[in-house]
N, CA and C of each residue as an Amber inpcrd file, in Angstrom:
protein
   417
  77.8170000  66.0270000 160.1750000  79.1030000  66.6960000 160.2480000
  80.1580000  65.7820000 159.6460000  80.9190000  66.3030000 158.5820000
  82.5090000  65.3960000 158.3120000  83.2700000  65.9470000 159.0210000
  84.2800000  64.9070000 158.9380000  85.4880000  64.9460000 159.4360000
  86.4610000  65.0760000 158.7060000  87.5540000  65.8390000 158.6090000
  88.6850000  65.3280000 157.6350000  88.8960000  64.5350000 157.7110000
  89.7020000  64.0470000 157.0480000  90.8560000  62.7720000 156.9720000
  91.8140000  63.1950000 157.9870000  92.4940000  63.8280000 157.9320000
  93.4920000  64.3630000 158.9840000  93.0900000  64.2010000 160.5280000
  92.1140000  64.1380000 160.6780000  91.5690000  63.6980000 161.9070000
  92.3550000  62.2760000 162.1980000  92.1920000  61.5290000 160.9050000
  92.8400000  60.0380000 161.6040000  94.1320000  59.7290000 161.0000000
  94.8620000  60.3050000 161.2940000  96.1640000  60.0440000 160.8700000
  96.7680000  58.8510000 160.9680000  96.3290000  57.5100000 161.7920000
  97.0450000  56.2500000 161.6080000  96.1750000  55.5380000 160.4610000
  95.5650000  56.2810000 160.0790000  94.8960000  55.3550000 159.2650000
  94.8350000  55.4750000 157.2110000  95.2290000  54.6970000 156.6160000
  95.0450000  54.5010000 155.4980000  94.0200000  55.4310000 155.0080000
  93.4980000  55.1420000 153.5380000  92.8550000  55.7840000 152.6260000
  91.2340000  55.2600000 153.1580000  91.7620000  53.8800000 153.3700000
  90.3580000  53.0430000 153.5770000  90.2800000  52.7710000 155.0830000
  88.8580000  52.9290000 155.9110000  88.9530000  53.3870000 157.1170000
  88.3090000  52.0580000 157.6290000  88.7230000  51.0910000 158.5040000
  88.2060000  49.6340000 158.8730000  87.2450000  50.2380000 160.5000000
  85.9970000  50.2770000 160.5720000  85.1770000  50.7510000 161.6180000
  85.0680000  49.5240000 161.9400000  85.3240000  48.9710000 163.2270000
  84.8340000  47.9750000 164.0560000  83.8570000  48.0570000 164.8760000
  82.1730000  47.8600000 164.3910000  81.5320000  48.1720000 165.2890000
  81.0850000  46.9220000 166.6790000  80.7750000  47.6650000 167.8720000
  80.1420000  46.5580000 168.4090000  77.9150000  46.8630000 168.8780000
  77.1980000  46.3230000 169.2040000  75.7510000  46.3870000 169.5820000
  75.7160000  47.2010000 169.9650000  76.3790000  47.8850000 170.5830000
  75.3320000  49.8150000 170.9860000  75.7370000  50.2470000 170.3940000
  76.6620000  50.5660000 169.7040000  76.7540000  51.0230000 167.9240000
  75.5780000  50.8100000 167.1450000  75.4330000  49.4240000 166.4780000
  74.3680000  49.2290000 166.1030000  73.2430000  49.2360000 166.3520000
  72.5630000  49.4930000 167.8290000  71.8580000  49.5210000 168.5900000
  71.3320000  51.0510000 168.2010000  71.9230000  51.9080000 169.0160000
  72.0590000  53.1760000 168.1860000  71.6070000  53.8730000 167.2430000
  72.2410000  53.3050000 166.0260000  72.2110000  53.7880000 164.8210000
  70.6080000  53.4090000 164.3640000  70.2980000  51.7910000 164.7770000
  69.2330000  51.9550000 164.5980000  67.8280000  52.6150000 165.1690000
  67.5010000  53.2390000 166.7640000  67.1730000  53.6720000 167.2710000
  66.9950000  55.2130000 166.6460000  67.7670000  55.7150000 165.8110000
  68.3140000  57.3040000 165.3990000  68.2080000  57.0680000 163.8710000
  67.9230000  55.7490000 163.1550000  67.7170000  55.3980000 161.6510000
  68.4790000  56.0530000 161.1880000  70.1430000  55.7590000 161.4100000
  71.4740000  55.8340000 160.7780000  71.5830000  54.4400000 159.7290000
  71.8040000  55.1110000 158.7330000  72.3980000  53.9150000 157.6840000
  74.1360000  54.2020000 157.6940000  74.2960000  53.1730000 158.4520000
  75.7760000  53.0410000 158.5510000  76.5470000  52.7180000 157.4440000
  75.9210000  52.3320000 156.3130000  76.7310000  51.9960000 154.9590000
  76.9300000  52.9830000 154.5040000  75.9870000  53.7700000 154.6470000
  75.8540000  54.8560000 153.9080000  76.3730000  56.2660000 154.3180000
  76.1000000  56.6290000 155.7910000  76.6380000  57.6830000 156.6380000
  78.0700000  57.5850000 156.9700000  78.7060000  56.2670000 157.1540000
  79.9390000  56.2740000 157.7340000  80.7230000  57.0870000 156.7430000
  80.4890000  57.0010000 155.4430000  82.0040000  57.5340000 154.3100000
  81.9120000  58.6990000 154.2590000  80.0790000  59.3950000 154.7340000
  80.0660000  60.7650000 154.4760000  80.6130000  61.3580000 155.7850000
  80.4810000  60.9590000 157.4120000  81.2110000  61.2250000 158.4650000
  82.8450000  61.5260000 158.2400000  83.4930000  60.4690000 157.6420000
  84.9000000  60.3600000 157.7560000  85.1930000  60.4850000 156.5470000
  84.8410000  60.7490000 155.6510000  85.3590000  61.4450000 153.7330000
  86.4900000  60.7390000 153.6860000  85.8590000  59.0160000 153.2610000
  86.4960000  58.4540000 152.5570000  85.4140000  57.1390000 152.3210000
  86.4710000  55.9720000 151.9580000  86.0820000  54.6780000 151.8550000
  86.4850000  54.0990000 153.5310000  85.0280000  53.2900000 153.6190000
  84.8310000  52.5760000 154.7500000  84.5590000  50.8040000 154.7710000
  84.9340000  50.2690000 155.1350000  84.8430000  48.8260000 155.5570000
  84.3070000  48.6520000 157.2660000  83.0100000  48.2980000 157.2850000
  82.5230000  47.9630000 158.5000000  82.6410000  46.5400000 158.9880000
  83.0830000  46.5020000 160.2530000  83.3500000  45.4180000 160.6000000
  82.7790000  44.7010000 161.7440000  82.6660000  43.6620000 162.2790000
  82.5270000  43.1470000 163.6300000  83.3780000  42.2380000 164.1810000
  82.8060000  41.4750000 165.3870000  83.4650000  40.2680000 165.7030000
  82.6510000  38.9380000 166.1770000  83.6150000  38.0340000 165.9720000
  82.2420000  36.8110000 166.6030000  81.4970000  37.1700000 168.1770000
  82.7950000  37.7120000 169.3760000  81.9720000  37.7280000 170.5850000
  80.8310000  38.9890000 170.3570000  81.1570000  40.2060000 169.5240000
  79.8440000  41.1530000 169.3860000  78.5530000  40.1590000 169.0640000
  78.5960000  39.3200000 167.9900000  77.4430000  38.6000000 167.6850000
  77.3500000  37.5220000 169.2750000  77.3740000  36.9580000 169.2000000
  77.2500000  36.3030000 170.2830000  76.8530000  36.9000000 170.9660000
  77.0940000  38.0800000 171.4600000  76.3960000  38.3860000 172.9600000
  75.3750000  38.9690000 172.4930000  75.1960000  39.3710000 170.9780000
  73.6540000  39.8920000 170.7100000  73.4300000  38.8630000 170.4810000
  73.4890000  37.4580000 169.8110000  72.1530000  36.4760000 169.9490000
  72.2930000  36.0980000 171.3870000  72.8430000  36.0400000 172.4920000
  72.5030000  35.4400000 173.7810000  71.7900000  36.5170000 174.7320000
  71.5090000  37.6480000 174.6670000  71.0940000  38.9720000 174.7700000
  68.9500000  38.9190000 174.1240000  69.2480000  38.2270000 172.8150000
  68.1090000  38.0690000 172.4120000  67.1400000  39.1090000 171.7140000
  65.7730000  39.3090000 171.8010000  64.7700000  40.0660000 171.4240000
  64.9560000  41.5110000 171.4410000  65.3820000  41.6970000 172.2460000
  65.7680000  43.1820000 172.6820000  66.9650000  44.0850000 172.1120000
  67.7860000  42.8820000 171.6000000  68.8170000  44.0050000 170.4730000
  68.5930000  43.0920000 169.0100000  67.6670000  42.2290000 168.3930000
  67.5560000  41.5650000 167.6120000  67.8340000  42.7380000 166.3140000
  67.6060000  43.8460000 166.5250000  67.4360000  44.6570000 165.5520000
  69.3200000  45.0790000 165.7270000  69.6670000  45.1660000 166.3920000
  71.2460000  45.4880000 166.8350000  71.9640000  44.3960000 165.7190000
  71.9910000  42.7530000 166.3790000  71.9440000  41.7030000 165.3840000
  71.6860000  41.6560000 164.0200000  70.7220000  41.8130000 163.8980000
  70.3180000  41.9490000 161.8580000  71.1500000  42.8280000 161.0740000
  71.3620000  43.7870000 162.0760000  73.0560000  45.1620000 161.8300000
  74.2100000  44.3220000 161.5500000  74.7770000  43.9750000 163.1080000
  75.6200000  43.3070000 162.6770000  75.7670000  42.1530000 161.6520000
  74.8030000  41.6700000 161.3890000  74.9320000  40.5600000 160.6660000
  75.9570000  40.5970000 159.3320000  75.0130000  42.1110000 158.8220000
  75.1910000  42.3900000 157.2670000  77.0530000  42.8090000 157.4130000
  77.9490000  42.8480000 157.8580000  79.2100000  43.4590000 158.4170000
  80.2330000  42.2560000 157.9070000  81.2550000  42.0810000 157.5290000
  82.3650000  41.0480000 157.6080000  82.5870000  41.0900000 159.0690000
  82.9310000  40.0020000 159.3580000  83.4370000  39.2680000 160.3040000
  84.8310000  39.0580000 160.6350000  85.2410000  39.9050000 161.4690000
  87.0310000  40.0810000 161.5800000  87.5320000  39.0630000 162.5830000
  88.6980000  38.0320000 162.6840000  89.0620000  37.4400000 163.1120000
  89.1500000  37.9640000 164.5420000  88.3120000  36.6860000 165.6610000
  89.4580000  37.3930000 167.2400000  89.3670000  35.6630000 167.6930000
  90.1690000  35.7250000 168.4450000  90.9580000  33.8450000 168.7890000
  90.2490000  33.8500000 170.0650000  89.0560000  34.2740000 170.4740000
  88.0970000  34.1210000 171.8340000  87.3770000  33.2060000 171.6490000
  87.6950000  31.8180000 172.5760000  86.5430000  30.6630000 172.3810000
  86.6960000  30.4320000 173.9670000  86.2360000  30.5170000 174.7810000
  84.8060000  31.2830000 174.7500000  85.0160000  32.6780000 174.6170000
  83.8020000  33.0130000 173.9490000  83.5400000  34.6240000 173.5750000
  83.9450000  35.0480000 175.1730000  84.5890000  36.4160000 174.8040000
  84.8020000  37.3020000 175.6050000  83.3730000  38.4770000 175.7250000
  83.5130000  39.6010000 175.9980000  82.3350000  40.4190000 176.5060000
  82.7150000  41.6550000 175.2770000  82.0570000  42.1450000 174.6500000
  82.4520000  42.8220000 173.3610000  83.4870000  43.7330000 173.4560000
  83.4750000  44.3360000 174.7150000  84.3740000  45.6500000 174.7230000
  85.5770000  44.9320000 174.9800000  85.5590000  43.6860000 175.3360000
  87.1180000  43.0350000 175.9030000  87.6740000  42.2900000 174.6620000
  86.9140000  42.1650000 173.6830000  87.0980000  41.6170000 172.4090000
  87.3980000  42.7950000 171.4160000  86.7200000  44.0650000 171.6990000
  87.5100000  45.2270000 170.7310000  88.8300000  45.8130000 171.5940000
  88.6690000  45.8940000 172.7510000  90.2300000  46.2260000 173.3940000
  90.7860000  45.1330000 172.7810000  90.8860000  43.7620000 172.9180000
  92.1360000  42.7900000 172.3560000  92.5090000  43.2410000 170.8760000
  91.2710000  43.6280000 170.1180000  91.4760000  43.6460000 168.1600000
  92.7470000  45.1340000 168.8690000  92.0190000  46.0310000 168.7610000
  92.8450000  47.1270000 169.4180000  94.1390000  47.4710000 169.4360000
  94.1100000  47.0370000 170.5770000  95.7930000  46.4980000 170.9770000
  96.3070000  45.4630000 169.9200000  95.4500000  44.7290000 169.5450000
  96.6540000  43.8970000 168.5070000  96.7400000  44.8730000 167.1550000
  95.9490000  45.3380000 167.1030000  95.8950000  46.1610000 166.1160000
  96.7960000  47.6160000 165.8320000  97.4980000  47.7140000 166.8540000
  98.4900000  48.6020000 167.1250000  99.4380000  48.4140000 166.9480000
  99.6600000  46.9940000 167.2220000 101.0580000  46.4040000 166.4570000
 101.5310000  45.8000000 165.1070000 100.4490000  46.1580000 164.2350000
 100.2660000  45.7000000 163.2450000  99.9790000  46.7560000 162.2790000
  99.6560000  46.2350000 161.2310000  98.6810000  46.8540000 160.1110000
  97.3620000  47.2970000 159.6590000  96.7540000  46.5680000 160.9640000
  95.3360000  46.8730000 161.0690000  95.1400000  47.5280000 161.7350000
  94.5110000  48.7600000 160.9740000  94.4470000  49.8050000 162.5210000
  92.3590000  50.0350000 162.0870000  91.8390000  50.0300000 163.2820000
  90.4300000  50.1590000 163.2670000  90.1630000  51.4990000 164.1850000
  89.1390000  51.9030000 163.5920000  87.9540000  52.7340000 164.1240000
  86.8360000  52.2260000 165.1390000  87.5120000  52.6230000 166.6520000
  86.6630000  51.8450000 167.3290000  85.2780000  52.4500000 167.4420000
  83.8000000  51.5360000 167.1580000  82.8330000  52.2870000 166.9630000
  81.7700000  51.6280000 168.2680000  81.4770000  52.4080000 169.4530000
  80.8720000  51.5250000 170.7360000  80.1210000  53.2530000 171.2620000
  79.1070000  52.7360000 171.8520000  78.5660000  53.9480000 172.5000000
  78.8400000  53.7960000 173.9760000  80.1620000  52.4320000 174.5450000
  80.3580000  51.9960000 176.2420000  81.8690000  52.9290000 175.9420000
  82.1940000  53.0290000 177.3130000  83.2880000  54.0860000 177.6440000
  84.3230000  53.3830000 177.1120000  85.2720000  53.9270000 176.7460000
  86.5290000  53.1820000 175.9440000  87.8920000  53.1460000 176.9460000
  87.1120000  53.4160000 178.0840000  88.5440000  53.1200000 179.3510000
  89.2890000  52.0040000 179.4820000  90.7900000  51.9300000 179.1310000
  91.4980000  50.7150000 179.3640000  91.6740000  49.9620000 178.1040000
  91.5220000  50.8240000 176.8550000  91.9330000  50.2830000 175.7490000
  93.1470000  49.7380000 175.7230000  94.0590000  50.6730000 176.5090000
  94.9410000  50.6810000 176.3910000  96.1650000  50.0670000 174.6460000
  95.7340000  51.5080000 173.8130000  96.1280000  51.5390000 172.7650000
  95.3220000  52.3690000 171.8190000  96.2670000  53.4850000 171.2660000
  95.7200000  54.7750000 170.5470000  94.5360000  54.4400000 169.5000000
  93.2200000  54.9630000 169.6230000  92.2170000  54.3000000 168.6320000
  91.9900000  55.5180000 168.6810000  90.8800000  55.3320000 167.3320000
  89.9160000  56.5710000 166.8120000  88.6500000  55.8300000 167.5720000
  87.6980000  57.0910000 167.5200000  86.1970000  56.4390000 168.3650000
  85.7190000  57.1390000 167.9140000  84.0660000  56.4990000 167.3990000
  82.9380000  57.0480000 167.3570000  81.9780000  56.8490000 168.2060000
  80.5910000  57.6090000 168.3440000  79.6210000  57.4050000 169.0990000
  78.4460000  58.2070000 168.4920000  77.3860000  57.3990000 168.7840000
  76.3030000  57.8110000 168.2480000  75.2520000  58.9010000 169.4870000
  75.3050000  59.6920000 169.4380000  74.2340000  60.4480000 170.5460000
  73.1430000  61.7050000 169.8550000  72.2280000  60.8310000 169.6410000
  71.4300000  61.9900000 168.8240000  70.7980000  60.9340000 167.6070000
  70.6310000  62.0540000 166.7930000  70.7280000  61.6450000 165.3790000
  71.3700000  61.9690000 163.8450000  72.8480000  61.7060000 164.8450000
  74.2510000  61.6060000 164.3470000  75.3200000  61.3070000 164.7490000
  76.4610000  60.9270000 164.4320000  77.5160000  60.7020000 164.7050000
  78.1390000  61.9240000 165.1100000  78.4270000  61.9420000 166.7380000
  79.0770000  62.8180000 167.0980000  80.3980000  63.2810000 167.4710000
  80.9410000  62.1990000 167.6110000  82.5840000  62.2880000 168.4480000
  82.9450000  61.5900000 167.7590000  84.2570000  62.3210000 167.4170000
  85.4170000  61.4090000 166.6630000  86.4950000  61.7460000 166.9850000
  87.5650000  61.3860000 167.4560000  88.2040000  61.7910000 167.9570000
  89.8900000  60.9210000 167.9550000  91.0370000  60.8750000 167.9790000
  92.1090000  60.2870000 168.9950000  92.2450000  60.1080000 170.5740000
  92.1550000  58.6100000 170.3790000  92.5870000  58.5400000 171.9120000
  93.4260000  58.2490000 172.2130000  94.6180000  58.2610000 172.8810000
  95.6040000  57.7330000 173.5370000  95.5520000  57.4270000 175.4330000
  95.4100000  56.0430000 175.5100000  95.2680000  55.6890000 176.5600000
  96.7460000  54.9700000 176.9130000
């Protein structure tokens, strides 16, 4: 299924998806090519992204999302100022919210509940074998 563009109205031409491990987790479980599916979902240009605490908690996590990991790997690496890593969803709420006040506005991409973002994001989720929800949130 696409989406318009109009669906995401804070967002530019070019759409920055921040994914975190059950995203990637996911996609691979359902053999989503996220390079490839994301531009046809949202009909445009996409930039996939992560963060250091997403990696981190998939290599400290281990064997069991290694395939989650090898996902993220291939992704740029978006700045977050967490030393020590935070827990992924507390590391995409911070991009988030900072990201609201700024210029960077992301596509939050997590298959965990997005309660307490606190700050208007787009969301995806994988259930099936496709991308199903896309949506505005305002929390």
């Amino acid at each position: 299924r696409t989406f318009p563009s109009h669906v995401f109205l804070n967002h530019a031409n070019r759409f920055r998806v921040l994914v975190d491990g059950t995203f990637c987790n996911a996609a691979l479980a359902y053999k989503i090519n996220l390079r490839e599916q994301l531009p046809k979902y949202l009909g445009g240009d996409v930039e996939i992204v992560t963060t250091k605490c997403v990696l981190a908690e998939l290599e400290r996590l281990g064997s069991p999302v290694y395939g989650a990991l090898v996902i993220c790997r291939q992704f740029t690496v978006d700045m977050c100022p967490h030393m020590p890593h935070r827990s992924p969803i507390e590391c995409l709420a911070h991009l988030a919210r900072r990201a609201a006040k700024g210029n960077t506005k992301y596509i939050v991409a997590t298959n965990v509940s997005v309660d307490g973002f606190g700050a208007p994001l787009s969301f995806l989720k994988i259930s099936g074998p496709q991308v199903i929800s896309s949506r505005e949130f305002f929390l």
